[in-house]
Amino acid sequence: MKNKFAIALLCLAFFGCTSDEPNTPEVQPPVLISEAEEMNQWIFSQMKHRYFWNEDIPDSNDCDFKLTPIQFYKSILSSKDRFSYITENSRSSDINLGFEFQKYTTSDNEFFYEVLYVTSPSAKKSGIKRGDFIRLNTIDNQYISLNILEDPTKNSTYRTIEYMVEPRSTSSAKTVLLDTIYSFEDKRIGYLCYLEFGDAADFHDAFEKFHRNEITDLILDLRYNPGGYVNTCRKLCSLIAPEHAYTQLFQQNSYNRIVAEENLLSHGNERTFTYFEKPYLSSEPTFGLKYDFLALPHVYILTSRHTASASEAAICCLKPYMDVTVIGETTVGKGVGMQTISSNKYQYALVPITFRYYNSQGETVDDSGIIPDYTIEDSYITPKYQIGDINERLLNKALSLIVPNKFNDSSSKIRVQTSTILHPIGEPSYITEFNNKHYNENN
């Protein structure tokens, strides 16, 4: 009787725990993440795929996805990386001063601009020239008023000038600052001051002039050139190089393991390769402009401490095929290339390093930069002749090597000035504009 009673109690307990409702698992609410966290996840996936040093990126479990996108991007960069950056989806202003400059401050918190080169016809017409120290008065959408100082360290006498503002598109679109030819003895020396590897059509007229005048030597001034498009660099180098370089290997690029494997599957090699161009025959059809090849045995390249990227690649990739004499300052040391990664969905665009480049002999640009064959300082407190003036320090040195009987090397005799009063602020203006332009063009 007792056993029956116990069984009855167990049955009551069992049925008392049941319900007429179906037994379904509890549905968890979706995990909501902020817009910043969502973008950080996108940043992480893109960098893991394309970043050259992707193996140095921390594991996702060790990343703080609650940081701002800028903080997060910086937190996952490799310690080897000096160049990658993140930028906001905004265009730079169309207003410009009409010249590129290095900004300085004094101990009294006064600001001055040293003119590196003039880009605006109206600024040039007003009398502004390379080497001037300037203090801004006023600037609006129509006019610029400024003071040109005789000695900014003493804040002494000055003259005031005013000129019209020109849109940046009209004053800085061209990448050739100056092209000219010097004739001395039996030499016809071409000189090209090239500001950026942009549209190859920009230097078409210069090379046509060099070819027509049968120049014997070329001085390529890259002191204000921070780089640009690799294909334009290859085009320019093809126009300079001797005939035995035509169709030969110009540059080879290496990538991270993921991209290298994708390359291997797509075209049978982990690296990508580009080659020197070959001149068109007169009977062959051409598309677009036909360029004149110089086929020179020697080139003289002028550099500064801001010469970088494609400019360094030109030096590196020409050396296996011809004599290259470098004059000026040690370059930046950017033997790596960048790619802009953006999405209309997100506020920021990524500009990370995605490859390292090598010449045909497997040589790259060392991180410490290219050391000139002849070191000539052109720091921004040195006496400045105008670009193209045969007395200008770097050009004068190149001319003295080409025509030693005509030119005495005066570059070493010019006293390099230093200043404990003026202190440079940030990068020269053309560096900042270059970064903004290339980001915007790829956005």
XYZ file of C-alpha atoms in Angstrom:
443
model
C 0.000 0.000 0.000
C 2.849 2.333 0.874
C 4.568 1.629 -2.469
C 1.418 2.510 -4.402
C 1.139 5.773 -2.468
C 4.735 6.729 -3.246
C 4.247 6.023 -6.934
C 1.143 8.186 -6.952
C 3.070 11.094 -5.417
C 5.820 10.817 -8.012
C 3.291 10.921 -10.824
C 1.637 13.995 -9.371
C 5.005 15.700 -9.026
C 5.896 14.880 -12.657
C 2.636 16.067 -14.180
C 2.631 19.128 -11.957
C 5.844 20.280 -13.673
C 4.427 20.069 -17.189
C 2.698 22.739 -19.192
C 0.282 22.912 -22.046
C 2.776 25.287 -23.870
C 5.395 23.718 -26.209
C 8.872 23.406 -24.724
C 10.949 25.889 -26.861
C 14.393 27.331 -26.051
C 14.546 30.907 -24.815
C 15.332 33.359 -27.670
C 18.240 35.681 -26.867
C 17.931 39.301 -28.028
C 20.408 40.255 -30.785
C 23.704 41.758 -29.606
C 23.761 45.385 -30.693
C 27.108 47.001 -31.516
C 27.903 50.648 -32.106
C 28.771 52.117 -35.500
C 32.374 52.511 -34.319
C 32.586 48.822 -33.345
C 31.120 47.810 -36.693
C 33.703 49.902 -38.535
C 36.487 48.497 -36.350
C 35.437 44.985 -37.359
C 35.602 46.087 -41.013
C 39.040 47.629 -40.404
C 40.248 44.423 -38.781
C 39.064 42.194 -41.658
C 40.512 44.478 -44.362
C 43.871 44.785 -42.631
C 44.110 41.062 -41.943
C 43.631 40.476 -45.663
C 45.721 43.214 -47.314
C 48.151 44.735 -44.788
C 51.777 43.904 -45.628
C 52.593 43.126 -41.981
C 49.286 41.382 -41.263
C 51.048 38.745 -39.170
C 51.884 41.489 -36.655
C 48.209 42.369 -36.129
C 47.031 41.141 -32.699
C 44.509 38.309 -32.442
C 40.912 39.547 -32.479
C 40.492 38.436 -28.853
C 43.290 40.819 -27.896
C 41.859 43.819 -29.765
C 39.735 46.496 -28.159
C 36.903 47.016 -30.653
C 35.358 49.712 -28.436
C 38.085 52.210 -29.335
C 37.407 54.975 -31.812
C 38.225 53.887 -35.414
C 41.349 56.060 -35.466
C 42.575 54.657 -32.147
C 41.734 51.108 -33.219
C 43.525 51.433 -36.566
C 46.661 52.732 -34.880
C 46.499 50.027 -32.212
C 46.831 47.202 -34.762
C 49.650 48.678 -36.869
C 53.026 46.950 -36.893
C 55.966 48.553 -35.109
C 57.790 48.298 -38.466
C 55.270 50.647 -40.101
C 56.160 54.344 -40.548
C 53.672 55.264 -43.245
C 50.171 53.773 -42.962
C 47.441 56.215 -41.994
C 43.689 56.607 -41.723
C 41.868 59.638 -43.055
C 38.389 61.100 -42.879
C 36.029 61.283 -45.832
C 36.518 64.999 -46.477
C 37.960 67.010 -49.302
C 40.719 69.524 -48.819
C 39.935 73.164 -49.347
C 40.114 74.591 -52.851
C 41.748 77.768 -51.520
C 45.526 77.831 -51.689
C 48.272 80.362 -51.080
C 49.774 79.997 -54.543
C 53.051 78.552 -53.249
C 54.281 75.529 -51.342
C 55.942 76.217 -48.032
C 57.535 75.069 -44.815
C 55.891 76.611 -41.765
C 58.009 77.916 -38.894
C 57.382 79.294 -35.425
C 59.520 81.453 -33.145
C 59.936 81.439 -29.377
C 57.440 84.342 -29.367
C 54.858 82.117 -31.092
C 54.989 84.042 -34.353
C 54.443 82.087 -37.559
C 56.336 82.367 -40.841
C 56.174 80.539 -44.133
C 59.271 79.869 -46.210
C 58.477 79.602 -49.925
C 59.743 76.344 -51.451
C 58.328 76.920 -54.926
C 55.585 79.049 -56.492
C 52.585 77.422 -58.201
C 50.238 80.334 -58.882
C 50.817 82.748 -61.806
C 49.304 85.617 -59.808
C 51.586 84.888 -56.843
C 54.599 84.710 -59.148
C 53.590 87.972 -60.845
C 53.353 89.681 -57.450
C 57.053 89.023 -56.868
C 57.026 85.997 -54.546
C 59.992 83.725 -55.130
C 61.667 80.637 -53.704
C 63.423 81.330 -50.412
C 61.180 84.223 -49.324
C 60.001 84.293 -45.708
C 56.401 85.385 -45.457
C 53.970 86.412 -42.741
C 50.274 86.245 -43.628
C 48.060 89.242 -43.069
C 44.635 88.296 -44.412
C 43.148 85.696 -46.719
C 39.621 85.278 -48.028
C 37.982 83.765 -51.080
C 39.274 86.508 -53.364
C 42.524 88.056 -52.138
C 45.631 87.206 -50.137
C 47.615 89.885 -48.313
C 51.030 89.067 -46.870
C 54.342 90.532 -45.754
C 57.643 89.433 -47.265
C 60.342 89.806 -44.609
C 64.001 90.532 -45.235
C 65.099 88.726 -42.068
C 62.437 86.814 -40.117
C 64.838 86.112 -37.247
C 64.960 89.844 -36.557
C 61.402 90.603 -37.670
C 62.863 93.547 -39.537
C 61.679 95.465 -42.575
C 59.163 93.982 -44.944
C 57.051 94.803 -47.925
C 53.339 94.094 -48.244
C 51.848 92.537 -51.366
C 48.359 91.461 -52.378
C 47.185 89.146 -55.138
C 44.120 87.213 -56.226
C 43.383 83.720 -54.958
C 43.344 81.041 -57.650
C 41.592 77.660 -57.359
C 43.993 74.876 -56.533
C 42.960 73.030 -59.672
C 44.386 75.770 -61.903
C 47.617 76.446 -60.036
C 48.860 73.037 -58.972
C 47.419 70.593 -61.504
C 50.644 70.344 -63.471
C 53.337 68.118 -62.051
C 56.195 69.657 -64.062
C 57.482 72.782 -62.326
C 60.182 73.516 -64.912
C 61.773 71.958 -67.976
C 64.667 73.572 -69.788
C 67.826 72.847 -71.766
C 71.347 74.135 -71.066
C 73.993 74.173 -73.809
C 77.637 74.153 -72.767
C 80.503 73.088 -75.035
C 79.326 69.919 -76.813
C 76.707 69.154 -74.154
C 72.973 69.703 -74.375
C 71.668 69.118 -70.868
C 67.978 68.613 -70.188
C 66.600 69.629 -66.793
C 63.214 68.512 -65.456
C 61.897 69.557 -62.033
C 59.146 67.024 -61.445
C 56.791 67.402 -58.466
C 54.706 64.239 -58.475
C 54.181 61.034 -60.455
C 50.676 62.003 -61.564
C 49.397 62.087 -65.135
C 52.110 60.957 -67.551
C 50.775 63.416 -70.121
C 52.234 66.210 -67.969
C 55.808 65.435 -69.049
C 55.002 64.636 -72.675
C 55.943 68.102 -73.968
C 59.173 68.167 -71.955
C 60.392 64.877 -73.398
C 59.347 65.897 -76.887
C 61.517 69.004 -76.462
C 64.419 66.981 -75.045
C 64.210 64.512 -77.939
C 63.938 67.222 -80.584
C 67.033 68.969 -79.236
C 68.926 65.659 -78.913
C 70.017 66.182 -75.316
C 73.171 64.377 -74.241
C 72.452 64.401 -70.504
C 69.439 64.639 -68.190
C 69.098 66.130 -64.714
C 65.911 64.902 -63.029
C 65.009 67.043 -60.017
C 62.920 65.006 -57.544
C 63.680 67.017 -54.398
C 60.015 68.035 -54.006
C 58.568 64.751 -55.263
C 56.982 62.494 -52.579
C 55.927 59.806 -55.064
C 52.684 58.963 -56.855
C 51.519 56.420 -59.391
C 53.768 53.428 -60.057
C 52.708 53.214 -63.721
C 53.712 56.847 -64.282
C 57.083 56.142 -62.671
C 57.567 53.201 -65.038
C 56.619 55.357 -68.023
C 59.098 58.106 -67.119
C 61.894 55.616 -66.461
C 61.177 53.900 -69.796
C 61.675 57.221 -71.582
C 65.060 57.699 -69.889
C 66.563 54.198 -69.887
C 68.940 52.884 -72.593
C 67.705 50.555 -75.314
C 68.851 47.332 -73.657
C 66.324 47.988 -70.849
C 63.296 47.951 -73.170
C 60.858 45.132 -72.230
C 63.138 44.094 -69.338
C 61.955 43.792 -65.732
C 61.306 47.176 -64.166
C 59.870 46.312 -60.746
C 58.642 43.339 -58.756
C 56.350 43.532 -55.717
C 56.015 41.182 -52.765
C 52.908 40.880 -50.569
C 51.705 39.240 -47.370
C 51.092 35.494 -47.344
C 47.345 35.738 -48.065
C 47.693 38.014 -51.096
C 50.764 36.088 -52.291
C 48.734 32.864 -52.369
C 45.939 34.639 -54.252
C 48.506 35.854 -56.790
C 49.900 32.346 -57.141
C 46.448 30.967 -57.930
C 45.545 33.766 -60.344
C 48.742 34.104 -62.408
C 51.214 31.485 -61.189
C 53.544 33.668 -59.108
C 53.386 35.090 -55.603
C 54.816 38.397 -56.829
C 53.624 40.844 -59.451
C 55.921 42.212 -62.164
C 56.064 45.289 -64.384
C 58.394 45.893 -67.343
C 60.050 48.786 -69.132
C 58.100 49.950 -72.155
C 59.325 49.655 -75.724
C 59.020 52.580 -78.186
C 56.349 52.286 -80.829
C 57.473 51.948 -84.405
C 56.168 54.615 -86.756
C 54.083 51.973 -88.543
C 52.430 50.726 -85.362
C 49.077 52.125 -84.198
C 49.167 54.146 -80.989
C 46.447 55.037 -78.555
C 46.766 58.464 -76.965
C 50.031 60.413 -76.911
C 53.182 59.085 -78.514
C 56.197 59.685 -76.276
C 59.785 60.302 -77.336
C 62.326 57.916 -75.775
C 65.732 59.404 -74.913
C 67.762 56.181 -74.437
C 70.436 57.790 -72.253
C 73.409 56.041 -70.639
C 73.462 58.290 -67.554
C 70.992 60.303 -65.464
C 71.588 62.743 -62.588
C 68.836 62.753 -59.936
C 68.445 65.514 -57.328
C 66.935 64.533 -53.972
C 65.907 65.915 -50.597
C 64.934 64.448 -47.245
C 61.330 64.376 -48.543
C 62.034 62.460 -51.770
C 60.064 59.242 -51.327
C 58.213 56.239 -52.692
C 57.944 56.300 -56.521
C 60.824 58.801 -56.662
C 63.024 56.354 -54.782
C 61.714 53.539 -56.978
C 62.888 55.445 -60.059
C 66.421 55.551 -58.651
C 66.335 51.934 -57.509
C 64.825 50.469 -60.695
C 66.999 52.423 -63.162
C 70.295 51.458 -61.515
C 70.512 47.918 -62.960
C 70.383 49.364 -66.496
C 72.263 52.687 -66.439
C 74.521 54.976 -64.428
C 72.508 56.926 -61.857
C 74.201 59.728 -59.918
C 72.251 60.941 -56.885
C 72.879 64.470 -55.606
C 71.323 66.108 -52.550
C 70.076 64.704 -49.261
C 69.356 61.185 -48.010
C 65.831 60.220 -49.065
C 62.920 59.071 -46.888
C 63.458 55.319 -47.244
C 60.022 54.213 -48.419
C 60.608 50.967 -50.279
C 56.987 50.022 -49.741
C 53.716 50.900 -51.456
C 50.274 51.881 -50.206
C 46.682 51.233 -51.220
C 43.560 53.209 -50.332
C 40.757 51.043 -48.917
C 37.400 52.749 -48.529
C 33.689 52.109 -48.356
C 30.798 54.525 -48.746
C 29.353 52.944 -45.621
C 32.074 54.222 -43.299
C 33.382 57.598 -42.225
C 37.072 56.797 -42.646
C 39.294 55.388 -45.384
C 42.384 53.262 -44.718
C 45.706 53.884 -46.426
C 47.937 50.985 -45.326
C 51.198 49.595 -46.670
C 50.312 46.607 -48.859
C 53.538 45.655 -50.691
C 57.320 46.053 -50.880
C 58.990 46.715 -54.217
C 62.303 45.480 -55.660
C 64.268 46.158 -58.819
C 65.279 43.520 -61.371
C 68.224 42.454 -59.199
C 66.065 41.935 -56.115
C 67.251 45.152 -54.438
C 64.885 47.434 -52.545
C 65.139 50.845 -50.904
C 66.533 50.548 -47.405
C 64.400 51.960 -44.593
C 67.213 54.411 -43.825
C 66.854 55.926 -47.308
C 69.015 56.300 -50.396
C 72.346 57.928 -49.547
C 73.404 60.381 -52.262
C 76.629 59.973 -54.184
C 77.171 63.668 -53.435
C 75.589 65.038 -50.275
C 74.478 68.644 -50.723
C 72.263 70.108 -48.010
C 69.173 71.933 -49.157
C 67.570 72.448 -45.770
C 65.090 75.247 -45.513
C 67.484 77.725 -43.880
C 69.956 77.687 -46.758
C 70.433 80.448 -49.339
C 67.986 79.817 -52.149
C 68.522 80.471 -55.835
C 65.503 79.919 -58.043
C 64.738 76.492 -59.478
C 66.648 76.235 -62.767
C 69.253 78.882 -61.854
C 72.664 77.406 -62.696
C 73.957 78.717 -59.338
C 71.343 76.773 -57.372
C 73.212 74.329 -55.126
C 72.022 70.935 -56.358
C 71.770 71.881 -60.022
C 75.195 73.512 -59.900
C 76.725 70.301 -58.569
C 75.189 68.229 -61.368
C 76.381 70.708 -64.014
C 79.900 70.677 -62.551
C 79.985 66.877 -62.980
C 78.723 67.024 -66.565
C 80.786 70.032 -67.724
C 83.697 70.292 -65.264
C 85.624 72.740 -67.477
C 82.714 75.171 -67.438
C 81.522 74.917 -63.848
C 83.455 75.083 -60.631
C 81.656 73.213 -57.869
C 80.397 76.106 -55.738
C 77.919 74.035 -53.725
C 80.439 73.169 -51.012
C 81.493 76.800 -50.690
C 78.031 78.098 -49.799
C 77.693 78.466 -46.061
C 74.794 76.468 -44.665
C 72.826 78.636 -42.302
C 71.169 77.347 -39.162
C 68.752 79.079 -36.850
C 68.030 78.627 -33.163
C 65.122 81.078 -33.437
C 63.030 79.449 -36.178
C 61.592 75.979 -35.595
C 59.837 74.023 -38.372
C 56.264 72.836 -37.778
C 55.068 69.624 -39.400
C 55.708 68.513 -42.953
C 56.067 70.871 -45.937
C 52.706 71.820 -47.425
C 53.194 69.796 -50.615
C 53.529 66.583 -48.569
C 50.174 67.139 -46.873
C 48.494 68.097 -50.149
C 49.950 65.040 -51.862
C 48.457 62.702 -49.238
C 45.060 64.402 -49.391
C 44.989 64.378 -53.179
C 45.839 60.728 -53.562
C 43.344 59.710 -50.912
C 40.567 61.741 -52.530
C 41.341 60.466 -56.030
C 41.033 56.880 -54.849
C 37.989 57.458 -52.646
